[in-house]
Tab-separated table of C-alpha atoms in Angstrom:
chain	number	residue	atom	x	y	z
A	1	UNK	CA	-52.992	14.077	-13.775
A	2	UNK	CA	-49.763	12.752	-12.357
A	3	UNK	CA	-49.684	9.651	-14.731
A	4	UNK	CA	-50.781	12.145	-17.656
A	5	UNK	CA	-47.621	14.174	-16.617
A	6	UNK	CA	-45.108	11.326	-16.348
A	7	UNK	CA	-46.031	10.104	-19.535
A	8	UNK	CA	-46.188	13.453	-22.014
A	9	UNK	CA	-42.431	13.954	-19.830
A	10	UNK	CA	-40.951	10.377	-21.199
A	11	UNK	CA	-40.431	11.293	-24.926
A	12	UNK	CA	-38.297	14.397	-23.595
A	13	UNK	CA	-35.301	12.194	-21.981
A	14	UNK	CA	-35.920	9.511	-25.024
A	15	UNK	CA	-34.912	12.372	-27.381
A	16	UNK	CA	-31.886	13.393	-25.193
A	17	UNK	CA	-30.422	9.628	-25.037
A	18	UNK	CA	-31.020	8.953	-28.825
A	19	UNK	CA	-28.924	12.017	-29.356
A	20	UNK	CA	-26.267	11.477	-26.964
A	21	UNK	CA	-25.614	8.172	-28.518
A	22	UNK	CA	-25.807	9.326	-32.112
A	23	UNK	CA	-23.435	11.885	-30.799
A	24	UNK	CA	-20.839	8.496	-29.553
A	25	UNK	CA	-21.625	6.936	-32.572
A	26	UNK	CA	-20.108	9.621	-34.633
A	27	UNK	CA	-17.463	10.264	-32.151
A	28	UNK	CA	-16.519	6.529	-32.543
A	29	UNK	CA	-16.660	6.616	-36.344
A	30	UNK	CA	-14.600	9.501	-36.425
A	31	UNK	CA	-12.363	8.196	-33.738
A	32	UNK	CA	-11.925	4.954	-36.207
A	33	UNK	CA	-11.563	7.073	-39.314
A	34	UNK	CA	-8.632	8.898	-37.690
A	35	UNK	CA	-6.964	5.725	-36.624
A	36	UNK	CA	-7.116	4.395	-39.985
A	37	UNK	CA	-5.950	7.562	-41.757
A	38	UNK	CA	-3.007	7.234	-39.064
A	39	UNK	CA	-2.476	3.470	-40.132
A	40	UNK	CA	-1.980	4.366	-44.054
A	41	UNK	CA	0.269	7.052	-43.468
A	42	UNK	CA	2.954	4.764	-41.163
A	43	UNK	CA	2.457	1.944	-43.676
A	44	UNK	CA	3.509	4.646	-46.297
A	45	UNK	CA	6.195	6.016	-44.150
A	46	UNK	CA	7.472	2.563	-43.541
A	47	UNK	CA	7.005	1.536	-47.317
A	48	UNK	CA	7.921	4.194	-49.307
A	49	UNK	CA	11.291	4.124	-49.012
A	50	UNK	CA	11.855	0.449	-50.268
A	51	UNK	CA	8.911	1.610	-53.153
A	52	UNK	CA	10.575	4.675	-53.759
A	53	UNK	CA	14.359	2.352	-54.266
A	54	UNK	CA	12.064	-0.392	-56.591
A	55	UNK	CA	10.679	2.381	-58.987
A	56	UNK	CA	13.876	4.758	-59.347
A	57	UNK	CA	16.212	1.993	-59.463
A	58	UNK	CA	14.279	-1.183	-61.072
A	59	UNK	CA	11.124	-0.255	-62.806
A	60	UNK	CA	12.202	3.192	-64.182
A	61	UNK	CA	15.717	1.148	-65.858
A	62	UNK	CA	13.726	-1.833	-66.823
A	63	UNK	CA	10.758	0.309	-68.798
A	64	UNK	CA	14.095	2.380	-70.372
A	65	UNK	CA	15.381	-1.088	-71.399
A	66	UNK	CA	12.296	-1.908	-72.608
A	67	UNK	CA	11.580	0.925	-74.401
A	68	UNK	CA	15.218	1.071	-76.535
A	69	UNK	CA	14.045	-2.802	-78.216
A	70	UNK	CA	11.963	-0.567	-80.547
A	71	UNK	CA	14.530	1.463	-82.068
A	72	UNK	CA	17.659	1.097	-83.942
A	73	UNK	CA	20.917	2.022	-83.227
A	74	UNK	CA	21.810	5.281	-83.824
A	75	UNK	CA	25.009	6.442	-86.849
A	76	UNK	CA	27.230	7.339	-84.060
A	77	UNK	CA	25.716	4.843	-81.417
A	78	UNK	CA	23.179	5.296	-78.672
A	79	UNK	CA	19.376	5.618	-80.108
A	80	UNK	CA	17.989	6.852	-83.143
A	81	UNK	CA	15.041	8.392	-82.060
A	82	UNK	CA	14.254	9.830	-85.824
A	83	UNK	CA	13.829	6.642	-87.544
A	84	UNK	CA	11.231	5.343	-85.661
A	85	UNK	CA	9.963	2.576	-83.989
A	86	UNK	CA	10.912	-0.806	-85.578
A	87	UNK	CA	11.090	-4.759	-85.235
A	88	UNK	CA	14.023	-5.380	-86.757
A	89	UNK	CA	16.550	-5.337	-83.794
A	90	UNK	CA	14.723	-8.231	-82.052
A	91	UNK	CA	15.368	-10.759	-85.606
A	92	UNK	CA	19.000	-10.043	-84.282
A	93	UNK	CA	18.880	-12.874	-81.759
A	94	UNK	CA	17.639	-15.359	-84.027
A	95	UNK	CA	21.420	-14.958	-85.318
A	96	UNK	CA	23.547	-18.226	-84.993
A	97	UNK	CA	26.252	-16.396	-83.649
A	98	UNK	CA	24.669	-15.146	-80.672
A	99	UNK	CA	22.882	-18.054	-80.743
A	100	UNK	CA	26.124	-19.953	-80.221
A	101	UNK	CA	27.122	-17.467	-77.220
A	102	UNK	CA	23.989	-18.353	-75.316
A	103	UNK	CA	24.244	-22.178	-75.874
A	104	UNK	CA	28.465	-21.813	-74.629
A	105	UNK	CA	26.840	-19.718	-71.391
A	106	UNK	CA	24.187	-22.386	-70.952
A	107	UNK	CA	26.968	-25.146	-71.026
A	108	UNK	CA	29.392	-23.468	-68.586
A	109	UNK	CA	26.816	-22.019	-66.120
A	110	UNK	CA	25.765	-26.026	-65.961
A	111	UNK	CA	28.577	-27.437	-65.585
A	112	UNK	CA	29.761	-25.080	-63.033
A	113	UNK	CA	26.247	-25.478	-61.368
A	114	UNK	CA	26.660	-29.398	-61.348
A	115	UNK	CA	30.545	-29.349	-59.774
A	116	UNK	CA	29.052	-27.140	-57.585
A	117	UNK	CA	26.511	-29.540	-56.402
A	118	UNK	CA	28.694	-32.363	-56.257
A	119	UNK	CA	31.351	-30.468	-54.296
A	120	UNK	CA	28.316	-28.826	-52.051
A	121	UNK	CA	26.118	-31.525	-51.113
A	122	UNK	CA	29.233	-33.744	-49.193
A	123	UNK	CA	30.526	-30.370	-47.698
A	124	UNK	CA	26.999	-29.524	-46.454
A	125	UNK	CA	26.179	-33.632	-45.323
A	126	UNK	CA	29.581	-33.228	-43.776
A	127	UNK	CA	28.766	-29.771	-41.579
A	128	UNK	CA	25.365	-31.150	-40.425
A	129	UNK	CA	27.725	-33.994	-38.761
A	130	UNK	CA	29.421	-31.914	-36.659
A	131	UNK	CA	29.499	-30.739	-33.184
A	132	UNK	CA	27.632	-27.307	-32.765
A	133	UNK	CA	31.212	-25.612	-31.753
A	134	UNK	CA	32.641	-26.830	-35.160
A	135	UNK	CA	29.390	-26.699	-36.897
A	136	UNK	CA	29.951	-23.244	-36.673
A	137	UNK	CA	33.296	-22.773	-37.654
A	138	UNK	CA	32.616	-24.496	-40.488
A	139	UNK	CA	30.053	-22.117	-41.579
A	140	UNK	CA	32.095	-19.278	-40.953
A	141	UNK	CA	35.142	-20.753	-43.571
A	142	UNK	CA	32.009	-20.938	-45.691
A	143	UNK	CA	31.142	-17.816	-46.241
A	144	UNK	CA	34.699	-16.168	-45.132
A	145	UNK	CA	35.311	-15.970	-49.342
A	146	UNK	CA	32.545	-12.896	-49.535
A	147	UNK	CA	34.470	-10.987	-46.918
A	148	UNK	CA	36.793	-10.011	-49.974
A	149	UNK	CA	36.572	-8.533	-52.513
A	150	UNK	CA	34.711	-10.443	-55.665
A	151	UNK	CA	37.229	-9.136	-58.111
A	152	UNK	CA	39.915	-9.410	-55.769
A	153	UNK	CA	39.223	-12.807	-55.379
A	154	UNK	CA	39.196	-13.505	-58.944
A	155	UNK	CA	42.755	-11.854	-59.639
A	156	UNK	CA	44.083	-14.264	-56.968
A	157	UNK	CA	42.939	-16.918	-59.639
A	158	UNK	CA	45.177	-15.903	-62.131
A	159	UNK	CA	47.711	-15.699	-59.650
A	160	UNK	CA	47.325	-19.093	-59.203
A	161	UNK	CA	46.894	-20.543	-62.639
A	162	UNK	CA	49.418	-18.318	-64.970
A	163	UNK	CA	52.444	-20.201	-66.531
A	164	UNK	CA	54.672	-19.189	-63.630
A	165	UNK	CA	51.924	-19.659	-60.695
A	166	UNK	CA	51.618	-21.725	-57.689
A	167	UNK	CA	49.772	-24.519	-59.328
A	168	UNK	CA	52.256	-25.130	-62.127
A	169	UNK	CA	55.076	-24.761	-59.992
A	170	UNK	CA	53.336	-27.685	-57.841
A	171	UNK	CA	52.777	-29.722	-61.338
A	172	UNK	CA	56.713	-29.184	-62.252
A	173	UNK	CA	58.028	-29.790	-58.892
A	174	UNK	CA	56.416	-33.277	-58.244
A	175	UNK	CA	57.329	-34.401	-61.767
A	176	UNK	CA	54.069	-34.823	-63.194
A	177	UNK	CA	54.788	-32.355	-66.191
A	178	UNK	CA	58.182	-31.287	-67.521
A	179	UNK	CA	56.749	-27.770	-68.684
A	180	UNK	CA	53.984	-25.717	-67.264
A	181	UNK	CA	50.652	-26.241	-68.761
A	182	UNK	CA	48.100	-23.937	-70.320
A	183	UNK	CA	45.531	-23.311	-67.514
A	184	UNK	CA	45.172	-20.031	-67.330
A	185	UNK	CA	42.821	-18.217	-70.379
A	186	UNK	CA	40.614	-21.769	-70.916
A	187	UNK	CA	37.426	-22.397	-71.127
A	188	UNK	CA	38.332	-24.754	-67.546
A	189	UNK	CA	39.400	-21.580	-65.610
A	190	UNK	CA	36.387	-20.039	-66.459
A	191	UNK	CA	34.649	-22.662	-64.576
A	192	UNK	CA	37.084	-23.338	-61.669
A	193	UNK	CA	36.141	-18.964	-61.266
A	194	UNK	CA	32.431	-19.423	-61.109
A	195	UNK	CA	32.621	-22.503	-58.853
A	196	UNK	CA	35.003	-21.030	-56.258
A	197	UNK	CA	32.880	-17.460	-56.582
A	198	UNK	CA	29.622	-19.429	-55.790
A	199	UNK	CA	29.803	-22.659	-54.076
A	200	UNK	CA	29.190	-21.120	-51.045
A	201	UNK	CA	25.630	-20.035	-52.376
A	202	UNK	CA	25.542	-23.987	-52.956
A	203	UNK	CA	26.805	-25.235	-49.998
A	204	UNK	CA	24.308	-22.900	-47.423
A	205	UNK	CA	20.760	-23.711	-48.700
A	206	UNK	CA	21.881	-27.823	-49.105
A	207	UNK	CA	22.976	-27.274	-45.189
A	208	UNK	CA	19.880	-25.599	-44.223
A	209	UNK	CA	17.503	-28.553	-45.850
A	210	UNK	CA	19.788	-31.411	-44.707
A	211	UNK	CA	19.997	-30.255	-41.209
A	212	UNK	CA	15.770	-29.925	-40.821
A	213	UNK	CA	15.706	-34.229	-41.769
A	214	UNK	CA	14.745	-35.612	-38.742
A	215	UNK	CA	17.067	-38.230	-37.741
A	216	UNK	CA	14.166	-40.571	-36.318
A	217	UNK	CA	13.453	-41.380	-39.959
A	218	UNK	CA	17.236	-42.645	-40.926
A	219	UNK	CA	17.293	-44.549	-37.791
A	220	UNK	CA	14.114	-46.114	-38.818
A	221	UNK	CA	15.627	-46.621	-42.024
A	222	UNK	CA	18.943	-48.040	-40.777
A	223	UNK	CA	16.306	-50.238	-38.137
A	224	UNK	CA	14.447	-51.946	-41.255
A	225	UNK	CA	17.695	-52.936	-42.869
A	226	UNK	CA	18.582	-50.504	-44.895
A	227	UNK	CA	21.744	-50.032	-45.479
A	228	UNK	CA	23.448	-46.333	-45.762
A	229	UNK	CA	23.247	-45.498	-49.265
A	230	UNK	CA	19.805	-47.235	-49.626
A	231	UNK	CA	18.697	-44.506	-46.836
A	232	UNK	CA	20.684	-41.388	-48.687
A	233	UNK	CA	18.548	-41.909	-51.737
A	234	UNK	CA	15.459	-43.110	-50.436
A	235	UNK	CA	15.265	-40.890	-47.363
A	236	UNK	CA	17.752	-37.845	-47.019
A	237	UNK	CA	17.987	-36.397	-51.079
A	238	UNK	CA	13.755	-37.001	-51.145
A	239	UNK	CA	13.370	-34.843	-48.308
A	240	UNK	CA	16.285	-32.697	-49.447
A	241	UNK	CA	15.085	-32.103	-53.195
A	242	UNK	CA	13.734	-28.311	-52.367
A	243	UNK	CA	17.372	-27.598	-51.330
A	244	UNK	CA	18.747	-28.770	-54.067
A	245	UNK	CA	16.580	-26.963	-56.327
A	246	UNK	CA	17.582	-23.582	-54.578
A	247	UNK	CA	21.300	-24.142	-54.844
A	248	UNK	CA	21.220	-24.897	-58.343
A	249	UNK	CA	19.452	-21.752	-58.820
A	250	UNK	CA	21.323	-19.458	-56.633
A	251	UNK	CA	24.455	-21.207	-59.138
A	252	UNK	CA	23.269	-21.302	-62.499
A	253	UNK	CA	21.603	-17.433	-62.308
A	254	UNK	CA	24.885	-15.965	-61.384
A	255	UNK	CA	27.202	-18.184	-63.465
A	256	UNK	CA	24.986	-17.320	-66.135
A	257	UNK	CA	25.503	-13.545	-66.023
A	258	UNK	CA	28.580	-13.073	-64.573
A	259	UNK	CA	31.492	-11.091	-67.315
A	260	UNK	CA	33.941	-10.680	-65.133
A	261	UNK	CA	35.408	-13.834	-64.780
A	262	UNK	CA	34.863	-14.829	-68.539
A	263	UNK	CA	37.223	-11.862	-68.819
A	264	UNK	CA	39.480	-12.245	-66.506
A	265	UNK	CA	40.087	-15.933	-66.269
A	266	UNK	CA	38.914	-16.403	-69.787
A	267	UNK	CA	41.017	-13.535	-71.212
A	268	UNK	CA	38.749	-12.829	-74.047
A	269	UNK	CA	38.458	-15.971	-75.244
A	270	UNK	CA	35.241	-17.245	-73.759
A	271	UNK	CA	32.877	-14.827	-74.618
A	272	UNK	CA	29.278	-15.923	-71.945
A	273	UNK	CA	26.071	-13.765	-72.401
A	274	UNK	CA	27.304	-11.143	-69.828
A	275	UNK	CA	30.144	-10.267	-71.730
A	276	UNK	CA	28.071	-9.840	-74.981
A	277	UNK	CA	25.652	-7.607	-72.946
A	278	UNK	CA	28.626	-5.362	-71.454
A	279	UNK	CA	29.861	-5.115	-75.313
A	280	UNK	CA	27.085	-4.059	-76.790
A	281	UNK	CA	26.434	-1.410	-74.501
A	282	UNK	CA	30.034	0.055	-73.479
A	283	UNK	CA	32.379	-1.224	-76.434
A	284	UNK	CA	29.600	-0.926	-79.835
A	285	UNK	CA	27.148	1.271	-78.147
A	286	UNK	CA	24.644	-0.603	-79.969
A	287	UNK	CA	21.972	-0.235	-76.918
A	288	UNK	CA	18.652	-1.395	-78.374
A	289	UNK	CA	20.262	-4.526	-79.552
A	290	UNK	CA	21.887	-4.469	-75.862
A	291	UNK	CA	18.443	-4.211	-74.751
A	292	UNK	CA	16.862	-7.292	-76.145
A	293	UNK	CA	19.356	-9.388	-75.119
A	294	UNK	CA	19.474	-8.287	-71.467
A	295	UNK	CA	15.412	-8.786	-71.487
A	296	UNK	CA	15.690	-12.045	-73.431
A	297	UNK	CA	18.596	-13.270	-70.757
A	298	UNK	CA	15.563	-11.772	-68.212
A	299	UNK	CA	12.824	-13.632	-69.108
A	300	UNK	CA	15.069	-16.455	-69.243
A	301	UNK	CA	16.020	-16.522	-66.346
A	302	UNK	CA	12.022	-15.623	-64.761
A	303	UNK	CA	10.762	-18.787	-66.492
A	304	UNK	CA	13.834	-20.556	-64.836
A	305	UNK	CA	12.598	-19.530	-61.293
A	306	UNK	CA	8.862	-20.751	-62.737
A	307	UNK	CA	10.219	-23.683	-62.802
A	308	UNK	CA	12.418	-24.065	-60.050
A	309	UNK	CA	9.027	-22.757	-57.749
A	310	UNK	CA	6.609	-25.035	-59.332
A	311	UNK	CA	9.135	-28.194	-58.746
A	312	UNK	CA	9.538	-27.192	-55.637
A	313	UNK	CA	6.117	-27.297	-54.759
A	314	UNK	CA	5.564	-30.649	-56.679
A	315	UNK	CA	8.725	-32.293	-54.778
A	316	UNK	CA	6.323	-30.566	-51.288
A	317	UNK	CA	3.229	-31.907	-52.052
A	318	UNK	CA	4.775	-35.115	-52.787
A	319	UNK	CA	5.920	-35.362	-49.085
């Protein structure tokens, strides 16, 4: 009877204990639930924001932009909604004269991107040399430029360049000109512009990829025989390449785009892409037309960064 008892009493504390832990169970799901609902809203806290700057201030333009390619410009500028959607502003680019301005902005953003490289690389080979107390000042005069003003900076230029400036003064006064030359409002001051405005942007990620070489591989270059310029190019501008790359970008994209200093130190007379841009959307109000060249100049420049990633990685995977 006492056995009979103890066993029809088991299933009674069974029941209880599968309860109680289907009880935990929930608790813990719900427990993990809340945490998770927590965890979304402080990602959403700490992402909207910089989501919130992207759509109002990129995406919403850029859709805009994309949006006025389909129309035509409107009798008194602006958009002409009533006519329509149509095809014919993007045939515009095909014309050779814009043609012509994009080939003159590919020419001087490349030369000003290969000075800049031949001016950066030494300068940057040069800092890596240096103690770490000078290595630092020498980074500082770097990047002291961008503590002033851009345009600022660029009326110093003409400054320097007009008829009466410092540089033809210097010309005059050693004797190597009997009459001050015609530097300022050229297709050369232009150039000298963009290369002072962005060497820097040159000179930084060239000093960041020489200075992570390791020196144990050009002393066992220098300990096989080879001699200093052997182990430059086959040793420090291999392992440098990805450097490169990015300074040439960080050059060209600017250079590219920039209208201020085609205007400035180019007085009208060197019309780049930028300037065209600014034109057609301040001075003929002709904004679809605006429009595609801006996205043209975009996707331009987004296959040039294709490129410039997918070399890079090549140039890697070679190491």
């Amino acid at each position: 009877m006492a056995a009979g008892g103890r066993a029809g009493a088991d299933p009674v504390p069974r029941r209880l204990k599968a309860g109680s832990g289907a009880r935990t169970r929930a608790d813990s799901a719900a427990r993990t639930r809340a945490g998770s609902a927590a965890r979304t809203r402080a990602r959403l806290v700490l992402i909207g924001p910089g989501f919130s700057y992207l759509v109002v201030l990129l995406m919403l333009p850029l859709a805009l932009v994309i949006g006025y390619t389909a129309f035509r410009r409107g009798r008194f500028g602006g958009i002409a909604y009533g006519d329509g959607m149509t095809g014919d502003t993007l045939a515009r680019i095909a014309d050779p004269l814009y043609a012509g301005v994009l080939t003159d902005s590919l020419r001087i953003a490349g030369i000003t991107t290969v000075l800049a490289l031949a001016l950066g690389y030494p300068t940057a080979y040069a800092i890596t040399r240096l103690t770490a107390r000078w290595r630092t000042v020498a980074l500082v005069l770097v990047v002291l430029p961008f503590w002033t003003n851009f345009l600022v900076r660029t009326y110093a230029w003409i400054v320097l360049l007009s008829s009466e400036g410092v540089v033809n003064r210097a010309l005059t006064g050693i004797g190597l000109t009997d009459r001050p030359l015609r530097l300022l409002y050229t297709e050369g001051a232009v150039v000298v512009g963009l290369l002072y405005a962005y060497l820097p942007l040159m000179v930084l990620p060239l000093y960041a990829a020489i200075e992570r070489v390791d020196r144990r591989l050009l002393e066992a270059s220098a300990d096989l025989g080879a001699r200093p310029a052997r182990t430059f190019w086959s040793v420090t501008l291999p392992l440098t390449l990805p450097g490169v790359l990015t300074g040439c970008v960080f050059v060209f994209v600017p250079s590219l785009g920039n209208f201020v200093v085609p205007e400035l130190l180019g007085g009208g007379r060197t019309v780049m892409v930028g300037n065209l841009i600014r034109d057609q959307f301040l001075t003929a109000r002709d904004w679809p037309f605006g429009s595609v060249l801006a996205l043209a100049l975009m996707a331009f420049l987004v296959l040039l960064l294709m490129a410039q990633a997918w070399a890079g990685q090549r140039t890697t995977g070679r190491r």
